[in-house]
Amino acid sequence: MRQAYSSRYPPAVSTTSPSSRFDAVFCDVDGCLSPEFFGPADTAKIAAVSNHNRRAHEIGDVPAVTLCTGRPLPFADCMARIVGVRDLPIVCEGGVWVLDPTTYRWEMDPSLTHEHLSFASAFGRWALDTFPGTYLETGKSASVTIFHEDGPDDLRERVLPAVEREIAERGAPFHAAMTWTCINIEPAFVSKATGLDRAIARARLDPARLAGIGDTMSDHPIRERVAYFACPANASDAIKAHADYVSPLERADAVLDILSRLS
Ligand SMILES: [Mg+2]
């Protein structure tokens, strides 16, 4: 059951219409709502997602969409506004932050300490100093995302092993993993899983009435916490194996296809 709307967005009608099987959809961003690499978003499709969220709010016969992303909070905040998130919590920086739009409060995972934040900051500086050509994604608080001007191959072959050794030598409770484009160094005890748990508790959501969309194994925590999980055609084979439905379409087209099946 969804939490009551705040005064900021008074409800037009109930959001738990019996015609909707789900109350909410947690959707990954990169590779789902927008391309993995920088480029123009398909604004017509994004507008259609926003219209879906308006319908969820005003009519209540479809589930509202919110975000669960590894992107930093400022990116997620902006994206959430564009796709019309109103009252559902937004999971960002891979669970480091949960943004509650009803109060416009950012809540960092309470298990993170100043020492963890200091480690992330120092480790980013170490990576920049140690590997010429690397650069960091801005806006992250407790994790580090390393890119390389020559692309991901050098990161995977040369930088990632050194990063893993350095983390082990420093004895920090962090882990490193390669994505399609970059290395993510994250607190080992914080993930989309812990972020989703906090978001679900905050909004008093029923997992039996949740759906999710993701394109990589970093979205598996969404799979584990929703009743229905779907992927775009561009998703990795590994996560597709866990999906209830794989859309024949890609990215935002797939999100709209999946949403059309949830009413
Ligand atoms: Mg993704």
PDB file of C-alpha atoms and ligand atoms in Angstrom:
ATOM      1  CA  MET A   1       0.000   0.000   0.000  1.00  0.00           C
ATOM      2  CA  ARG A   2       1.397   3.350  -0.971  1.00  0.00           C
ATOM      3  CA  GLN A   3       2.063   6.019   1.569  1.00  0.00           C
ATOM      4  CA  ALA A   4      -0.386   8.909   1.539  1.00  0.00           C
ATOM      5  CA  TYR A   5       0.525  11.779  -0.733  1.00  0.00           C
ATOM      6  CA  SER A   6       2.075  14.825   0.811  1.00  0.00           C
ATOM      7  CA  SER A   7       0.395  18.180   0.591  1.00  0.00           C
ATOM      8  CA  ARG A   8       2.829  19.017  -2.205  1.00  0.00           C
ATOM      9  CA  TYR A   9       0.979  16.659  -4.534  1.00  0.00           C
ATOM     10  CA  PRO A  10      -2.569  16.137  -3.265  1.00  0.00           C
ATOM     11  CA  PRO A  11      -4.022  13.043  -4.887  1.00  0.00           C
ATOM     12  CA  ALA A  12      -6.629  13.396  -7.583  1.00  0.00           C
ATOM     13  CA  VAL A  13      -7.874   9.847  -6.980  1.00  0.00           C
ATOM     14  CA  SER A  14      -6.764   6.702  -5.222  1.00  0.00           C
ATOM     15  CA  THR A  15      -3.485   5.228  -6.497  1.00  0.00           C
ATOM     16  CA  THR A  16      -4.525   1.704  -5.638  1.00  0.00           C
ATOM     17  CA  SER A  17      -7.170   1.153  -8.248  1.00  0.00           C
ATOM     18  CA  PRO A  18      -8.042  -2.549  -8.490  1.00  0.00           C
ATOM     19  CA  SER A  19      -7.382  -2.313 -12.224  1.00  0.00           C
ATOM     20  CA  SER A  20      -3.663  -1.868 -11.535  1.00  0.00           C
ATOM     21  CA  ARG A  21      -1.725  -4.957 -10.461  1.00  0.00           C
ATOM     22  CA  PHE A  22       1.203  -2.872  -9.250  1.00  0.00           C
ATOM     23  CA  ASP A  23       1.707   0.212  -7.124  1.00  0.00           C
ATOM     24  CA  ALA A  24       5.185   1.194  -8.290  1.00  0.00           C
ATOM     25  CA  VAL A  25       7.915   0.439 -10.823  1.00  0.00           C
ATOM     26  CA  PHE A  26      11.604   0.813  -9.927  1.00  0.00           C
ATOM     27  CA  CYS A  27      13.433   1.575 -13.162  1.00  0.00           C
ATOM     28  CA  ASP A  28      17.168   1.711 -13.846  1.00  0.00           C
ATOM     29  CA  VAL A  29      18.310   4.709 -15.902  1.00  0.00           C
ATOM     30  CA  ASP A  30      21.414   3.977 -18.019  1.00  0.00           C
ATOM     31  CA  GLY A  31      20.552   1.443 -20.691  1.00  0.00           C
ATOM     32  CA  CYS A  32      16.854   1.715 -19.848  1.00  0.00           C
ATOM     33  CA  LEU A  33      15.505   5.248 -19.853  1.00  0.00           C
ATOM     34  CA  SER A  34      18.581   6.695 -21.576  1.00  0.00           C
ATOM     35  CA  PRO A  35      21.631   5.491 -23.528  1.00  0.00           C
ATOM     36  CA  GLU A  36      24.635   4.024 -21.702  1.00  0.00           C
ATOM     37  CA  PHE A  37      26.902   6.549 -23.375  1.00  0.00           C
ATOM     38  CA  PHE A  38      26.442  10.314 -23.467  1.00  0.00           C
ATOM     39  CA  GLY A  39      24.063  11.403 -26.188  1.00  0.00           C
ATOM     40  CA  PRO A  40      20.721  13.021 -26.762  1.00  0.00           C
ATOM     41  CA  ALA A  41      17.889  11.435 -24.843  1.00  0.00           C
ATOM     42  CA  ASP A  42      14.833  10.365 -26.804  1.00  0.00           C
ATOM     43  CA  THR A  43      12.743  13.178 -25.418  1.00  0.00           C
ATOM     44  CA  ALA A  44       9.505  11.995 -27.009  1.00  0.00           C
ATOM     45  CA  LYS A  45       9.825   8.665 -25.219  1.00  0.00           C
ATOM     46  CA  ILE A  46      10.832  10.321 -21.964  1.00  0.00           C
ATOM     47  CA  ALA A  47       7.778  12.572 -22.265  1.00  0.00           C
ATOM     48  CA  ALA A  48       5.654   9.458 -22.717  1.00  0.00           C
ATOM     49  CA  VAL A  49       7.040   8.068 -19.441  1.00  0.00           C
ATOM     50  CA  SER A  50       6.202  11.394 -17.800  1.00  0.00           C
ATOM     51  CA  ASN A  51       2.673  11.161 -19.192  1.00  0.00           C
ATOM     52  CA  HIS A  52       2.450   7.640 -17.777  1.00  0.00           C
ATOM     53  CA  ASN A  53       3.369   9.014 -14.363  1.00  0.00           C
ATOM     54  CA  ARG A  54       0.771  11.754 -14.692  1.00  0.00           C
ATOM     55  CA  ARG A  55      -1.834   9.090 -15.473  1.00  0.00           C
ATOM     56  CA  ALA A  56      -0.676   7.073 -12.453  1.00  0.00           C
ATOM     57  CA  HIS A  57      -1.161  10.124 -10.272  1.00  0.00           C
ATOM     58  CA  GLU A  58      -4.384  11.485 -11.719  1.00  0.00           C
ATOM     59  CA  ILE A  59      -6.237   8.279 -12.663  1.00  0.00           C
ATOM     60  CA  GLY A  60      -4.403   5.585 -10.730  1.00  0.00           C
ATOM     61  CA  ASP A  61      -4.982   2.725 -13.152  1.00  0.00           C
ATOM     62  CA  VAL A  62      -1.250   2.275 -13.879  1.00  0.00           C
ATOM     63  CA  PRO A  63       1.694   2.057 -11.488  1.00  0.00           C
ATOM     64  CA  ALA A  64       3.915   5.086 -11.006  1.00  0.00           C
ATOM     65  CA  VAL A  65       7.540   4.874 -12.123  1.00  0.00           C
ATOM     66  CA  THR A  66      10.505   5.873  -9.989  1.00  0.00           C
ATOM     67  CA  LEU A  67      14.249   5.427 -10.404  1.00  0.00           C
ATOM     68  CA  CYS A  68      16.868   3.052  -9.029  1.00  0.00           C
ATOM     69  CA  THR A  69      20.219   4.068 -10.444  1.00  0.00           C
ATOM     70  CA  GLY A  70      23.943   4.082  -9.830  1.00  0.00           C
ATOM     71  CA  ARG A  71      24.069   7.665 -11.035  1.00  0.00           C
ATOM     72  CA  PRO A  72      24.834  10.466  -8.563  1.00  0.00           C
ATOM     73  CA  LEU A  73      22.032  12.149  -6.694  1.00  0.00           C
ATOM     74  CA  PRO A  74      22.009  15.400  -8.762  1.00  0.00           C
ATOM     75  CA  PHE A  75      21.636  13.402 -11.991  1.00  0.00           C
ATOM     76  CA  ALA A  76      18.875  11.265 -10.497  1.00  0.00           C
ATOM     77  CA  ASP A  77      17.107  14.313  -9.043  1.00  0.00           C
ATOM     78  CA  CYS A  78      16.997  15.931 -12.495  1.00  0.00           C
ATOM     79  CA  MET A  79      15.979  12.736 -14.294  1.00  0.00           C
ATOM     80  CA  ALA A  80      13.232  12.057 -11.755  1.00  0.00           C
ATOM     81  CA  ARG A  81      11.709  15.460 -12.387  1.00  0.00           C
ATOM     82  CA  ILE A  82      11.792  14.891 -16.134  1.00  0.00           C
ATOM     83  CA  VAL A  83      10.040  11.527 -15.952  1.00  0.00           C
ATOM     84  CA  GLY A  84       7.480  12.948 -13.524  1.00  0.00           C
ATOM     85  CA  VAL A  85       8.287  11.195 -10.255  1.00  0.00           C
ATOM     86  CA  ARG A  86       6.016  12.740  -7.630  1.00  0.00           C
ATOM     87  CA  ASP A  87       5.983  10.878  -4.362  1.00  0.00           C
ATOM     88  CA  LEU A  88       7.976   7.663  -4.676  1.00  0.00           C
ATOM     89  CA  PRO A  89      11.508   7.516  -3.233  1.00  0.00           C
ATOM     90  CA  ILE A  90      14.409   7.537  -5.687  1.00  0.00           C
ATOM     91  CA  VAL A  91      17.419   5.269  -5.147  1.00  0.00           C
ATOM     92  CA  CYS A  92      20.655   6.783  -6.424  1.00  0.00           C
ATOM     93  CA  GLU A  93      24.424   6.359  -6.300  1.00  0.00           C
ATOM     94  CA  GLY A  94      23.800   2.637  -6.065  1.00  0.00           C
ATOM     95  CA  GLY A  95      21.962   2.880  -2.753  1.00  0.00           C
ATOM     96  CA  VAL A  96      24.161   5.507  -1.103  1.00  0.00           C
ATOM     97  CA  TRP A  97      21.289   7.969  -1.293  1.00  0.00           C
ATOM     98  CA  VAL A  98      17.509   7.719  -1.139  1.00  0.00           C
ATOM     99  CA  LEU A  99      15.785  10.918  -2.216  1.00  0.00           C
ATOM    100  CA  ASP A 100      12.263  11.391  -0.863  1.00  0.00           C
ATOM    101  CA  PRO A 101      10.377  13.813  -3.136  1.00  0.00           C
ATOM    102  CA  THR A 102       7.555  14.250  -0.633  1.00  0.00           C
ATOM    103  CA  THR A 103       9.869  16.070   1.748  1.00  0.00           C
ATOM    104  CA  TYR A 104      12.702  16.773  -0.704  1.00  0.00           C
ATOM    105  CA  ARG A 105      15.156  15.228   1.730  1.00  0.00           C
ATOM    106  CA  TRP A 106      18.258  13.256   0.822  1.00  0.00           C
ATOM    107  CA  GLU A 107      19.071  10.426   3.168  1.00  0.00           C
ATOM    108  CA  MET A 108      22.511   8.831   3.015  1.00  0.00           C
ATOM    109  CA  ASP A 109      22.787   5.197   4.048  1.00  0.00           C
ATOM    110  CA  PRO A 110      23.100   5.493   7.838  1.00  0.00           C
ATOM    111  CA  SER A 111      25.881   2.897   8.013  1.00  0.00           C
ATOM    112  CA  LEU A 112      28.271   5.166   6.096  1.00  0.00           C
ATOM    113  CA  THR A 113      30.748   7.021   8.293  1.00  0.00           C
ATOM    114  CA  HIS A 114      33.096   9.952   7.784  1.00  0.00           C
ATOM    115  CA  GLU A 115      35.877   7.386   7.395  1.00  0.00           C
ATOM    116  CA  HIS A 116      34.088   5.760   4.461  1.00  0.00           C
ATOM    117  CA  LEU A 117      33.509   9.115   2.782  1.00  0.00           C
ATOM    118  CA  SER A 118      37.132  10.107   3.367  1.00  0.00           C
ATOM    119  CA  PHE A 119      38.325   6.818   1.877  1.00  0.00           C
ATOM    120  CA  ALA A 120      36.236   7.358  -1.272  1.00  0.00           C
ATOM    121  CA  SER A 121      37.538  10.881  -1.709  1.00  0.00           C
ATOM    122  CA  ALA A 122      41.162   9.886  -1.130  1.00  0.00           C
ATOM    123  CA  PHE A 123      40.883   6.848  -3.369  1.00  0.00           C
ATOM    124  CA  GLY A 124      39.631   8.957  -6.246  1.00  0.00           C
ATOM    125  CA  ARG A 125      42.631  11.244  -5.883  1.00  0.00           C
ATOM    126  CA  TRP A 126      44.929   8.198  -5.769  1.00  0.00           C
ATOM    127  CA  ALA A 127      43.441   6.884  -9.023  1.00  0.00           C
ATOM    128  CA  LEU A 128      43.903  10.236 -10.757  1.00  0.00           C
ATOM    129  CA  ASP A 129      47.517  10.463  -9.587  1.00  0.00           C
ATOM    130  CA  THR A 130      48.364   6.850 -10.382  1.00  0.00           C
ATOM    131  CA  PHE A 131      46.770   6.395 -13.806  1.00  0.00           C
ATOM    132  CA  PRO A 132      47.238   9.258 -16.269  1.00  0.00           C
ATOM    133  CA  GLY A 133      44.252   9.632 -18.544  1.00  0.00           C
ATOM    134  CA  THR A 134      41.721   8.672 -15.914  1.00  0.00           C
ATOM    135  CA  TYR A 135      38.931  10.957 -14.800  1.00  0.00           C
ATOM    136  CA  LEU A 136      36.153  10.677 -12.240  1.00  0.00           C
ATOM    137  CA  GLU A 137      32.413  11.024 -12.475  1.00  0.00           C
ATOM    138  CA  THR A 138      31.407  14.075 -10.469  1.00  0.00           C
ATOM    139  CA  GLY A 139      28.689  14.222  -7.871  1.00  0.00           C
ATOM    140  CA  LYS A 140      29.352  10.983  -6.033  1.00  0.00           C
ATOM    141  CA  SER A 141      29.595  11.007  -2.238  1.00  0.00           C
ATOM    142  CA  ALA A 142      30.643   7.586  -0.986  1.00  0.00           C
ATOM    143  CA  SER A 143      31.713   5.816  -4.162  1.00  0.00           C
ATOM    144  CA  VAL A 144      34.151   6.456  -6.996  1.00  0.00           C
ATOM    145  CA  THR A 145      33.588   5.997 -10.710  1.00  0.00           C
ATOM    146  CA  ILE A 146      36.714   5.964 -12.874  1.00  0.00           C
ATOM    147  CA  PHE A 147      36.715   6.545 -16.619  1.00  0.00           C
ATOM    148  CA  HIS A 148      39.707   6.566 -18.957  1.00  0.00           C
ATOM    149  CA  GLU A 149      40.216   8.802 -21.953  1.00  0.00           C
ATOM    150  CA  ASP A 150      41.145   5.752 -24.060  1.00  0.00           C
ATOM    151  CA  GLY A 151      37.947   3.909 -23.202  1.00  0.00           C
ATOM    152  CA  PRO A 152      37.096   0.898 -21.062  1.00  0.00           C
ATOM    153  CA  ASP A 153      39.639  -1.628 -22.352  1.00  0.00           C
ATOM    154  CA  ASP A 154      42.591  -0.050 -20.543  1.00  0.00           C
ATOM    155  CA  LEU A 155      40.505   0.248 -17.400  1.00  0.00           C
ATOM    156  CA  ARG A 156      39.601  -3.419 -17.464  1.00  0.00           C
ATOM    157  CA  GLU A 157      43.064  -4.764 -18.259  1.00  0.00           C
ATOM    158  CA  ARG A 158      45.402  -2.423 -16.385  1.00  0.00           C
ATOM    159  CA  VAL A 159      43.556  -0.230 -13.897  1.00  0.00           C
ATOM    160  CA  LEU A 160      41.014  -2.633 -12.384  1.00  0.00           C
ATOM    161  CA  PRO A 161      43.579  -5.175 -11.074  1.00  0.00           C
ATOM    162  CA  ALA A 162      45.628  -2.382  -9.516  1.00  0.00           C
ATOM    163  CA  VAL A 163      42.526  -0.819  -7.982  1.00  0.00           C
ATOM    164  CA  GLU A 164      41.529  -4.153  -6.448  1.00  0.00           C
ATOM    165  CA  ARG A 165      45.033  -4.625  -4.992  1.00  0.00           C
ATOM    166  CA  GLU A 166      45.041  -1.114  -3.545  1.00  0.00           C
ATOM    167  CA  ILE A 167      41.648  -1.573  -1.873  1.00  0.00           C
ATOM    168  CA  ALA A 168      42.855  -4.847  -0.340  1.00  0.00           C
ATOM    169  CA  GLU A 169      46.100  -3.267   0.884  1.00  0.00           C
ATOM    170  CA  ARG A 170      44.215  -0.404   2.507  1.00  0.00           C
ATOM    171  CA  GLY A 171      41.822  -2.885   4.124  1.00  0.00           C
ATOM    172  CA  ALA A 172      38.805  -0.795   3.174  1.00  0.00           C
ATOM    173  CA  PRO A 173      35.304  -2.324   3.095  1.00  0.00           C
ATOM    174  CA  PHE A 174      34.907  -1.388  -0.547  1.00  0.00           C
ATOM    175  CA  HIS A 175      34.807  -3.405  -3.750  1.00  0.00           C
ATOM    176  CA  ALA A 176      35.524  -2.590  -7.377  1.00  0.00           C
ATOM    177  CA  ALA A 177      33.615  -3.742 -10.438  1.00  0.00           C
ATOM    178  CA  MET A 178      33.795  -3.009 -14.142  1.00  0.00           C
ATOM    179  CA  THR A 179      30.671  -1.830 -15.960  1.00  0.00           C
ATOM    180  CA  TRP A 180      30.232  -1.367 -19.720  1.00  0.00           C
ATOM    181  CA  THR A 181      32.191   1.900 -19.538  1.00  0.00           C
ATOM    182  CA  CYS A 182      33.902   2.460 -16.181  1.00  0.00           C
ATOM    183  CA  ILE A 183      35.101   1.098 -12.854  1.00  0.00           C
ATOM    184  CA  ASN A 184      32.797   1.550  -9.878  1.00  0.00           C
ATOM    185  CA  ILE A 185      34.359   1.467  -6.413  1.00  0.00           C
ATOM    186  CA  GLU A 186      31.590   1.182  -3.876  1.00  0.00           C
ATOM    187  CA  PRO A 187      31.103   0.441  -0.177  1.00  0.00           C
ATOM    188  CA  ALA A 188      30.701  -3.330   0.038  1.00  0.00           C
ATOM    189  CA  PHE A 189      27.786  -2.999   2.454  1.00  0.00           C
ATOM    190  CA  VAL A 190      25.767  -0.519   0.340  1.00  0.00           C
ATOM    191  CA  SER A 191      24.071  -1.389  -2.932  1.00  0.00           C
ATOM    192  CA  LYS A 192      20.900  -0.974  -4.912  1.00  0.00           C
ATOM    193  CA  ALA A 193      19.635  -3.743  -2.609  1.00  0.00           C
ATOM    194  CA  THR A 194      20.074  -1.722   0.583  1.00  0.00           C
ATOM    195  CA  GLY A 195      18.794   1.422  -1.140  1.00  0.00           C
ATOM    196  CA  LEU A 196      15.686  -0.371  -2.357  1.00  0.00           C
ATOM    197  CA  ASP A 197      15.049  -1.776   1.109  1.00  0.00           C
ATOM    198  CA  ARG A 198      15.191   1.727   2.543  1.00  0.00           C
ATOM    199  CA  ALA A 199      12.961   3.131  -0.239  1.00  0.00           C
ATOM    200  CA  ILE A 200      10.407   0.342   0.124  1.00  0.00           C
ATOM    201  CA  ALA A 201      10.264   0.830   3.883  1.00  0.00           C
ATOM    202  CA  ARG A 202      10.076   4.614   3.614  1.00  0.00           C
ATOM    203  CA  ALA A 203       7.139   4.505   1.175  1.00  0.00           C
ATOM    204  CA  ARG A 204       5.542   1.496   2.909  1.00  0.00           C
ATOM    205  CA  LEU A 205       5.411  -0.389  -0.359  1.00  0.00           C
ATOM    206  CA  ASP A 206       4.280  -3.997  -0.681  1.00  0.00           C
ATOM    207  CA  PRO A 207       6.886  -5.990  -2.673  1.00  0.00           C
ATOM    208  CA  ALA A 208       4.086  -8.188  -4.003  1.00  0.00           C
ATOM    209  CA  ARG A 209       2.773  -5.109  -5.808  1.00  0.00           C
ATOM    210  CA  LEU A 210       6.081  -3.869  -7.212  1.00  0.00           C
ATOM    211  CA  ALA A 211       7.592  -4.145 -10.678  1.00  0.00           C
ATOM    212  CA  GLY A 212      11.116  -3.387 -11.874  1.00  0.00           C
ATOM    213  CA  ILE A 213      13.142  -2.726 -15.005  1.00  0.00           C
ATOM    214  CA  GLY A 214      16.903  -3.163 -15.424  1.00  0.00           C
ATOM    215  CA  ASP A 215      19.572  -4.018 -17.968  1.00  0.00           C
ATOM    216  CA  THR A 216      22.601  -5.388 -16.051  1.00  0.00           C
ATOM    217  CA  MET A 217      23.319  -7.650 -13.101  1.00  0.00           C
ATOM    218  CA  SER A 218      23.680  -4.549 -10.921  1.00  0.00           C
ATOM    219  CA  ASP A 219      19.883  -4.466 -11.244  1.00  0.00           C
ATOM    220  CA  HIS A 220      19.473  -7.973  -9.822  1.00  0.00           C
ATOM    221  CA  PRO A 221      18.568  -6.470  -6.413  1.00  0.00           C
ATOM    222  CA  ILE A 222      15.540  -4.957  -8.146  1.00  0.00           C
ATOM    223  CA  ARG A 223      14.647  -8.441  -9.434  1.00  0.00           C
ATOM    224  CA  GLU A 224      14.880  -9.814  -5.901  1.00  0.00           C
ATOM    225  CA  ARG A 225      12.528  -7.192  -4.483  1.00  0.00           C
ATOM    226  CA  VAL A 226       9.718  -7.014  -7.019  1.00  0.00           C
ATOM    227  CA  ALA A 227       6.979  -9.351  -8.170  1.00  0.00           C
ATOM    228  CA  TYR A 228       7.557  -8.665 -11.868  1.00  0.00           C
ATOM    229  CA  PHE A 229      10.885  -7.802 -13.491  1.00  0.00           C
ATOM    230  CA  ALA A 230      11.512  -6.963 -17.123  1.00  0.00           C
ATOM    231  CA  CYS A 231      14.484  -6.060 -19.318  1.00  0.00           C
ATOM    232  CA  PRO A 232      15.035  -4.168 -22.563  1.00  0.00           C
ATOM    233  CA  ALA A 233      16.439  -6.086 -25.536  1.00  0.00           C
ATOM    234  CA  ASN A 234      19.807  -4.383 -24.993  1.00  0.00           C
ATOM    235  CA  ALA A 235      20.171  -5.908 -21.507  1.00  0.00           C
ATOM    236  CA  SER A 236      22.972  -8.331 -20.666  1.00  0.00           C
ATOM    237  CA  ASP A 237      22.176 -12.008 -21.137  1.00  0.00           C
ATOM    238  CA  ALA A 238      22.953 -12.554 -17.453  1.00  0.00           C
ATOM    239  CA  ILE A 239      20.119 -10.331 -16.208  1.00  0.00           C
ATOM    240  CA  LYS A 240      17.751 -11.390 -18.991  1.00  0.00           C
ATOM    241  CA  ALA A 241      17.906 -14.892 -17.506  1.00  0.00           C
ATOM    242  CA  HIS A 242      16.197 -13.498 -14.372  1.00  0.00           C
ATOM    243  CA  ALA A 243      13.450 -11.542 -16.140  1.00  0.00           C
ATOM    244  CA  ASP A 244       9.754 -12.314 -16.334  1.00  0.00           C
ATOM    245  CA  TYR A 245       9.689 -10.507 -19.655  1.00  0.00           C
ATOM    246  CA  VAL A 246      12.321  -9.317 -22.140  1.00  0.00           C
ATOM    247  CA  SER A 247      11.050  -6.608 -24.440  1.00  0.00           C
ATOM    248  CA  PRO A 248      11.945  -6.916 -28.127  1.00  0.00           C
ATOM    249  CA  LEU A 249      12.588  -3.161 -28.008  1.00  0.00           C
ATOM    250  CA  GLU A 250      15.546  -1.211 -26.633  1.00  0.00           C
ATOM    251  CA  ARG A 251      15.951   1.382 -23.877  1.00  0.00           C
ATOM    252  CA  ALA A 252      13.082   3.889 -23.520  1.00  0.00           C
ATOM    253  CA  ASP A 253      11.015   2.105 -26.190  1.00  0.00           C
ATOM    254  CA  ALA A 254      11.330  -1.014 -24.069  1.00  0.00           C
ATOM    255  CA  VAL A 255      10.374   0.840 -20.889  1.00  0.00           C
ATOM    256  CA  LEU A 256       7.168   2.039 -22.565  1.00  0.00           C
ATOM    257  CA  ASP A 257       6.482  -1.461 -23.870  1.00  0.00           C
ATOM    258  CA  ILE A 258       6.970  -2.903 -20.384  1.00  0.00           C
ATOM    259  CA  LEU A 259       4.824  -0.210 -18.755  1.00  0.00           C
ATOM    260  CA  SER A 260       2.024  -0.956 -21.223  1.00  0.00           C
ATOM    261  CA  ARG A 261       1.929  -4.506 -19.827  1.00  0.00           C
ATOM    262  CA  LEU A 262       1.576  -3.475 -16.192  1.00  0.00           C
ATOM    263  CA  SER A 263      -1.874  -1.872 -16.110  1.00  0.00           C
TER     264      SER A 263
HETATM  265 MG    MG B   1      21.790   0.179 -16.503  1.00  0.00          MG
END
